[in-house]
Short mmCIF file of C-alpha atoms in Angstrom, two decimals:
data_model
loop_
_atom_site.label_atom_id
_atom_site.label_comp_id
_atom_site.label_asym_id
_atom_site.label_seq_id
_atom_site.Cartn_x
_atom_site.Cartn_y
_atom_site.Cartn_z
CA MET A 22 -17.83 77.99 41.14
CA THR A 23 -15.41 77.06 38.44
CA GLN A 24 -15.42 73.73 36.72
CA ASP A 25 -12.25 72.11 35.38
CA MET A 26 -12.48 71.01 31.82
CA THR A 27 -10.02 68.88 29.96
CA ALA A 28 -8.77 70.83 27.06
CA LEU A 29 -9.08 69.24 23.72
CA PRO A 30 -6.29 69.71 21.20
CA LEU A 31 -6.84 72.58 18.83
CA SER A 32 -6.62 72.35 15.09
CA VAL A 33 -6.42 75.23 12.68
CA HIS A 34 -8.93 75.49 9.87
CA PRO A 35 -7.49 76.44 6.48
CA SER A 36 -9.23 79.79 6.91
CA GLY A 37 -7.12 80.40 10.01
CA THR A 38 -9.88 79.89 12.55
CA PRO A 39 -8.91 77.54 15.36
CA ALA A 40 -11.25 74.57 15.81
CA VAL A 41 -11.63 72.09 18.63
CA ALA A 42 -10.80 68.49 17.68
CA THR A 43 -13.59 66.02 18.17
CA ALA A 44 -13.25 63.17 20.65
CA PRO A 45 -12.89 59.64 19.26
CA THR A 46 -16.26 57.84 18.93
CA ALA A 47 -17.30 54.35 20.10
CA LYS A 48 -18.15 53.15 16.59
CA ALA A 49 -14.99 51.08 16.17
CA PRO A 50 -15.94 48.29 18.67
CA ALA A 51 -19.46 48.13 17.22
CA ALA A 52 -18.11 47.84 13.70
CA ALA A 53 -15.73 45.09 14.77
CA LYS A 54 -18.59 43.23 16.43
CA ALA A 55 -20.70 43.60 13.29
CA ARG A 56 -17.86 42.25 11.14
CA LYS A 57 -17.47 39.31 13.53
CA THR A 58 -21.21 38.58 13.43
CA ALA A 59 -21.22 38.78 9.63
CA SER A 60 -18.26 36.42 9.50
CA HIS A 61 -20.03 33.90 11.74
CA GLY A 62 -23.21 34.28 9.67
CA ALA A 63 -21.34 33.59 6.45
CA HIS A 64 -19.69 30.57 8.06
CA ASP A 65 -23.06 29.22 9.22
CA LEU A 66 -24.53 29.86 5.77
CA ASN A 67 -21.72 27.93 4.09
CA ARG A 68 -22.13 25.12 6.60
CA ASN A 69 -25.90 25.01 5.98
CA ARG A 70 -25.28 24.88 2.25
CA GLY A 71 -22.91 21.97 2.77
CA VAL A 72 -25.51 20.13 4.86
CA ASP A 73 -28.19 20.81 2.24
CA ALA A 74 -25.93 19.54 -0.54
CA ALA A 75 -25.12 16.37 1.41
CA LEU A 76 -28.82 15.84 2.11
CA TRP A 77 -29.69 16.20 -1.57
CA VAL A 78 -26.97 13.73 -2.53
CA TYR A 79 -28.32 11.25 0.04
CA ILE A 80 -31.89 11.67 -1.26
CA LEU A 81 -30.81 11.19 -4.87
CA LEU A 82 -28.84 8.05 -3.97
CA ALA A 83 -31.81 6.67 -2.02
CA TYR A 84 -34.17 7.27 -4.94
CA ALA A 85 -31.66 5.77 -7.36
CA PHE A 86 -31.37 2.67 -5.15
CA VAL A 87 -35.16 2.26 -5.07
CA PHE A 88 -36.05 3.14 -8.66
CA ALA A 89 -33.02 1.87 -10.61
CA PRO A 90 -34.30 -1.76 -10.71
CA ILE A 91 -37.75 -0.54 -11.73
CA ALA A 92 -36.25 1.62 -14.46
CA ALA A 93 -34.18 -1.34 -15.69
CA SER A 94 -37.28 -3.54 -15.80
CA PHE A 95 -39.13 -0.84 -17.74
CA ILE A 96 -36.30 -0.47 -20.27
CA PHE A 97 -35.80 -4.21 -20.79
CA SER A 98 -39.54 -4.71 -21.27
CA PHE A 99 -39.08 -3.05 -24.68
CA ASN A 100 -35.98 -5.08 -25.56
CA SER A 101 -36.48 -7.61 -28.34
CA ASP A 102 -33.79 -9.93 -26.93
CA ARG A 103 -34.95 -12.72 -24.68
CA PHE A 104 -32.27 -12.05 -22.10
CA PRO A 105 -31.50 -8.58 -20.70
CA SER A 106 -28.20 -7.38 -22.09
CA ILE A 107 -26.28 -4.22 -22.88
CA PRO A 108 -26.34 -2.90 -25.55
CA LEU A 109 -30.05 -3.32 -26.06
CA GLY A 110 -31.51 -5.02 -29.07
CA GLU A 111 -34.27 -3.58 -31.19
CA ILE A 112 -37.13 -1.71 -29.53
CA SER A 113 -40.13 -4.01 -29.59
CA LEU A 114 -43.57 -4.52 -28.03
CA ASP A 115 -43.39 -8.30 -28.44
CA TRP A 116 -43.41 -9.01 -24.71
CA TYR A 117 -46.42 -6.78 -24.15
CA ARG A 118 -48.23 -8.61 -26.96
CA ALA A 119 -47.29 -11.93 -25.35
CA VAL A 120 -48.71 -10.73 -22.03
CA ALA A 121 -51.89 -9.42 -23.67
CA THR A 122 -52.56 -12.80 -25.31
CA ASP A 123 -51.75 -14.93 -22.24
CA PRO A 124 -54.95 -16.22 -20.58
CA LEU A 125 -53.11 -16.84 -17.30
CA VAL A 126 -52.19 -13.17 -17.08
CA TRP A 127 -55.76 -12.10 -17.75
CA GLU A 128 -57.04 -14.49 -15.11
CA GLY A 129 -54.59 -13.10 -12.56
CA LEU A 130 -55.47 -9.53 -13.54
CA ARG A 131 -59.20 -10.17 -13.13
CA ASN A 132 -58.62 -11.69 -9.70
CA THR A 133 -56.37 -8.78 -8.72
CA LEU A 134 -58.87 -6.12 -9.81
CA PHE A 135 -61.77 -7.94 -8.16
CA VAL A 136 -59.90 -8.35 -4.89
CA GLY A 137 -58.41 -4.84 -5.02
CA VAL A 138 -61.69 -2.98 -5.57
CA ILE A 139 -63.59 -4.87 -2.87
CA THR A 140 -60.64 -4.63 -0.48
CA GLY A 141 -60.40 -0.88 -1.07
CA VAL A 142 -64.10 -0.27 -0.44
CA VAL A 143 -64.33 -2.48 2.66
CA SER A 144 -61.04 -1.22 4.11
CA THR A 145 -62.09 2.40 3.60
CA LEU A 146 -65.43 1.84 5.32
CA LEU A 147 -63.84 0.03 8.26
CA GLY A 148 -61.03 2.57 8.48
CA PHE A 149 -63.50 5.47 8.50
CA GLY A 150 -65.55 3.83 11.25
CA ALA A 151 -62.48 3.11 13.35
CA ALA A 152 -61.13 6.65 12.85
CA TYR A 153 -64.45 8.27 13.75
CA THR A 154 -64.75 6.09 16.85
CA ASP A 155 -61.33 7.26 17.97
CA TYR A 156 -62.20 10.90 17.21
CA ARG A 157 -65.71 11.01 18.64
CA TYR A 158 -65.68 8.85 21.77
CA LYS A 159 -63.67 8.59 24.94
CA PHE A 160 -63.60 5.19 26.60
CA ALA A 161 -61.41 3.03 28.78
CA GLY A 162 -58.70 1.16 26.90
CA LYS A 163 -58.63 3.62 24.00
CA GLN A 164 -54.85 3.37 23.65
CA VAL A 165 -55.11 -0.42 23.45
CA TYR A 166 -57.83 -0.02 20.81
CA LEU A 167 -55.58 2.23 18.72
CA ALA A 168 -52.59 -0.08 19.11
CA LEU A 169 -54.56 -3.12 17.97
CA ALA A 170 -56.22 -1.23 15.10
CA LEU A 171 -52.86 -0.09 13.71
CA LEU A 172 -50.96 -3.31 14.46
CA PRO A 173 -51.33 -5.42 11.25
CA PRO A 174 -48.91 -3.45 9.02
CA THR A 175 -46.17 -3.91 11.62
CA ILE A 176 -46.44 -7.71 11.57
CA PRO A 177 -44.04 -9.49 9.17
CA VAL A 178 -45.97 -10.57 6.09
CA ILE A 179 -44.84 -14.20 6.40
CA ILE A 180 -46.21 -14.38 9.95
CA MET A 181 -49.40 -12.66 8.82
CA GLY A 182 -49.80 -15.06 5.89
CA LEU A 183 -49.32 -18.14 8.06
CA ALA A 184 -51.73 -16.81 10.68
CA MET A 185 -54.42 -16.02 8.10
CA LEU A 186 -53.95 -19.43 6.48
CA ALA A 187 -54.33 -21.21 9.83
CA TYR A 188 -57.41 -19.20 10.79
CA LEU A 189 -59.19 -19.33 7.42
CA SER A 190 -58.52 -23.06 7.07
CA ARG A 191 -60.34 -23.65 10.35
CA VAL A 192 -63.46 -21.88 9.08
CA ASN A 193 -63.26 -23.45 5.60
CA LEU A 194 -62.53 -20.18 3.80
CA SER A 195 -59.01 -20.82 2.60
CA GLY A 196 -58.22 -21.15 -1.08
CA ASN A 197 -60.77 -18.77 -2.63
CA ALA A 198 -61.09 -15.10 -3.50
CA LEU A 199 -62.94 -14.32 -0.27
CA SER A 200 -59.96 -15.48 1.76
CA VAL A 201 -57.70 -13.09 -0.16
CA ILE A 202 -60.15 -10.22 0.38
CA ILE A 203 -60.36 -10.88 4.13
CA SER A 204 -56.59 -11.06 4.42
CA HIS A 205 -56.06 -7.89 2.41
CA VAL A 206 -58.67 -6.00 4.43
CA VAL A 207 -56.78 -6.89 7.60
CA VAL A 208 -53.60 -5.50 6.04
CA CYS A 209 -55.12 -2.41 4.37
CA ALA A 210 -57.73 -1.12 6.85
CA PRO A 211 -55.11 0.47 9.18
CA PHE A 212 -53.90 2.65 6.29
CA ALA A 213 -57.43 3.91 5.69
CA MET A 214 -57.88 4.56 9.40
CA ALA A 215 -54.66 6.58 9.65
CA ILE A 216 -55.51 8.75 6.63
CA THR A 217 -59.08 9.44 7.76
CA ARG A 218 -58.09 10.09 11.38
CA LEU A 219 -55.60 12.71 10.24
CA ARG A 220 -58.38 14.50 8.38
CA LEU A 221 -60.74 14.34 11.36
CA SER A 222 -58.08 15.88 13.59
CA GLN A 223 -58.30 19.02 11.41
CA MET A 224 -62.05 19.44 11.87
CA ASP A 225 -63.41 22.10 14.20
CA PRO A 226 -64.77 20.21 17.24
CA ALA A 227 -67.67 22.67 17.42
CA LEU A 228 -69.13 21.59 14.06
CA GLU A 229 -70.98 18.55 15.37
CA PRO A 230 -72.50 20.28 18.43
CA ALA A 231 -73.53 23.18 16.19
CA ALA A 232 -75.35 20.80 13.84
CA TRP A 233 -77.09 19.12 16.78
CA ASN A 234 -78.16 22.48 18.19
CA LEU A 235 -79.71 23.32 14.83
CA GLY A 236 -81.86 20.19 15.04
CA ALA A 237 -79.83 17.72 12.98
CA SER A 238 -79.81 14.10 14.07
CA GLU A 239 -76.59 12.13 14.42
CA TRP A 240 -77.15 10.50 11.04
CA GLN A 241 -77.87 13.86 9.37
CA THR A 242 -74.74 15.30 10.95
CA MET A 243 -72.74 12.36 9.68
CA ARG A 244 -74.16 12.67 6.16
CA HIS A 245 -74.05 16.46 5.78
CA VAL A 246 -71.06 17.45 7.95
CA ILE A 247 -68.63 14.62 8.72
CA ILE A 248 -68.61 12.75 5.40
CA PRO A 249 -68.34 15.88 3.18
CA PHE A 250 -65.49 17.14 5.35
CA CYS A 251 -63.68 13.78 5.09
CA LYS A 252 -64.44 13.16 1.41
CA PRO A 253 -60.89 13.87 0.11
CA ALA A 254 -59.40 11.60 2.77
CA ILE A 255 -61.97 8.90 2.05
CA PHE A 256 -61.12 8.79 -1.65
CA GLY A 257 -57.42 9.05 -0.86
CA ALA A 258 -57.72 6.08 1.50
CA LEU A 259 -59.64 4.16 -1.18
CA PHE A 260 -56.87 4.62 -3.75
CA ILE A 261 -54.09 3.86 -1.28
CA THR A 262 -55.71 0.64 -0.05
CA MET A 263 -56.38 -0.47 -3.62
CA ALA A 264 -52.72 0.13 -4.46
CA VAL A 265 -51.57 -1.85 -1.40
CA SER A 266 -53.89 -4.73 -2.30
CA PHE A 267 -52.79 -4.62 -5.94
CA ASP A 268 -49.13 -5.01 -4.95
CA GLU A 269 -49.52 -7.42 -2.03
CA PHE A 270 -47.99 -10.82 -2.68
CA ALA A 271 -46.95 -12.74 0.44
CA VAL A 272 -50.31 -13.03 2.22
CA ALA A 273 -52.13 -13.71 -1.06
CA TRP A 274 -49.65 -16.49 -1.86
CA PHE A 275 -50.58 -18.30 1.37
CA VAL A 276 -54.37 -18.05 1.13
CA SER A 277 -55.28 -17.67 -2.57
CA GLY A 278 -55.21 -21.31 -3.60
CA LEU A 279 -56.23 -21.51 -7.27
CA ASN A 280 -57.54 -17.93 -7.27
CA GLU A 281 -54.12 -16.41 -7.76
CA THR A 282 -53.66 -12.67 -8.05
CA LEU A 283 -51.30 -11.18 -10.62
CA PRO A 284 -48.29 -10.88 -8.26
CA VAL A 285 -48.71 -14.56 -7.36
CA LYS A 286 -48.89 -15.43 -11.07
CA VAL A 287 -45.57 -13.67 -11.57
CA LEU A 288 -43.99 -16.04 -9.05
CA GLY A 289 -45.23 -18.92 -11.18
CA PHE A 290 -43.56 -17.39 -14.21
CA LEU A 291 -40.30 -17.18 -12.26
CA GLN A 292 -40.30 -20.91 -11.53
CA GLY A 293 -38.16 -22.60 -14.12
CA GLN A 294 -36.93 -20.45 -16.98
CA VAL A 295 -37.19 -16.71 -16.48
CA SER A 296 -39.53 -15.13 -19.02
CA PRO A 297 -39.07 -11.58 -20.35
CA ARG A 298 -42.82 -11.17 -19.95
CA ILE A 299 -42.14 -10.49 -16.27
CA ASN A 300 -40.64 -7.11 -17.18
CA ALA A 301 -43.80 -6.17 -19.06
CA ILE A 302 -46.05 -7.36 -16.22
CA GLY A 303 -43.91 -5.56 -13.65
CA THR A 304 -44.11 -2.33 -15.64
CA PHE A 305 -47.90 -2.62 -15.82
CA VAL A 306 -48.24 -3.28 -12.09
CA PHE A 307 -45.90 -0.40 -11.23
CA VAL A 308 -47.70 2.09 -13.48
CA THR A 309 -51.09 1.06 -12.09
CA SER A 310 -49.97 1.33 -8.47
CA MET A 311 -48.24 4.67 -9.04
CA THR A 312 -51.35 6.03 -10.73
CA LEU A 313 -53.46 5.15 -7.69
CA VAL A 314 -50.90 6.63 -5.30
CA ILE A 315 -50.61 9.85 -7.33
CA LEU A 316 -54.40 10.23 -7.39
CA ALA A 317 -54.49 9.78 -3.62
CA GLN A 318 -51.68 12.29 -3.16
CA LEU A 319 -53.45 14.86 -5.34
CA LEU A 320 -56.62 14.49 -3.31
CA LEU A 321 -54.78 14.79 -0.01
CA SER A 322 -52.72 17.76 -1.25
CA ASN A 323 -55.85 19.62 -2.33
CA ARG A 324 -57.35 18.86 1.05
CA ASP A 325 -54.34 20.32 2.88
CA ALA A 326 -54.32 23.43 0.67
CA LYS A 327 -58.01 24.09 1.31
CA PHE A 328 -57.48 23.56 5.03
CA ARG A 329 -54.62 26.09 5.10
CA ASN A 330 -56.69 28.63 3.18
CA THR A 331 -59.65 28.12 5.50
CA SER A 332 -57.51 28.50 8.62
CA GLY A 333 -55.98 31.70 7.24
CA GLU A 334 -52.38 30.50 7.15
#
């Protein structure tokens, strides 16, 4: 049986030998598709670069908006002129010397440190207990418990200050350092709870049962397993809550009475003629708060790095 074949055009080789021409291949459509895909990829890449550039510009503007006043206060704190002006006068430490020799500033600083340290310790303990309760136990109304535990930072500070003043006045605690500590603990404890709860969520749930199976009591498990695992978060929460207490003004202004913290003292300096000492005090408060926050961030970053290494990521 014969089979019809479509003859392909012949071509002659330079040697004189006829050769059959090859049929056209299907590479052309594939190449066109590849070029189209590459074109779209380049377009998407350019668009992504544009979005990234716009995002960086937005971030830089946001940081400039936040930190420009702080930078101006820092610069003018070294200005010898009484009033901030451009160009600057001579570089001087006169305003820092004035702050260092002012007994009112030292009194406010002592009150601030006393309140801040105790607030940090108490808030961290309460936050750890609240976070462990949420992690360890299941009970009815748990969502309500979480909502109430994390509620104080969402309340406007003026409302919180008035509420704390009304409550503490009823129990004869208003107007002393204890009232400021109680108020700051209410504000700061939710931050400690959130930080510690995040750490507990990374713990293997089998660790506690394993310790119990090996004969450890609940207290031994807490001391040798839970607390060591949460140690970075505990110290991070301590520094964060101290920084929040150190900066807090509104609630302290309502309840402090004569035991004014340093931010409340600054308000007193603002009444009447503005003093250049405020720039020096503001710089000191900012540096102290940022130091605490950076220490907390370093602890939490080391914690996350160790967790990623342990989990094999």
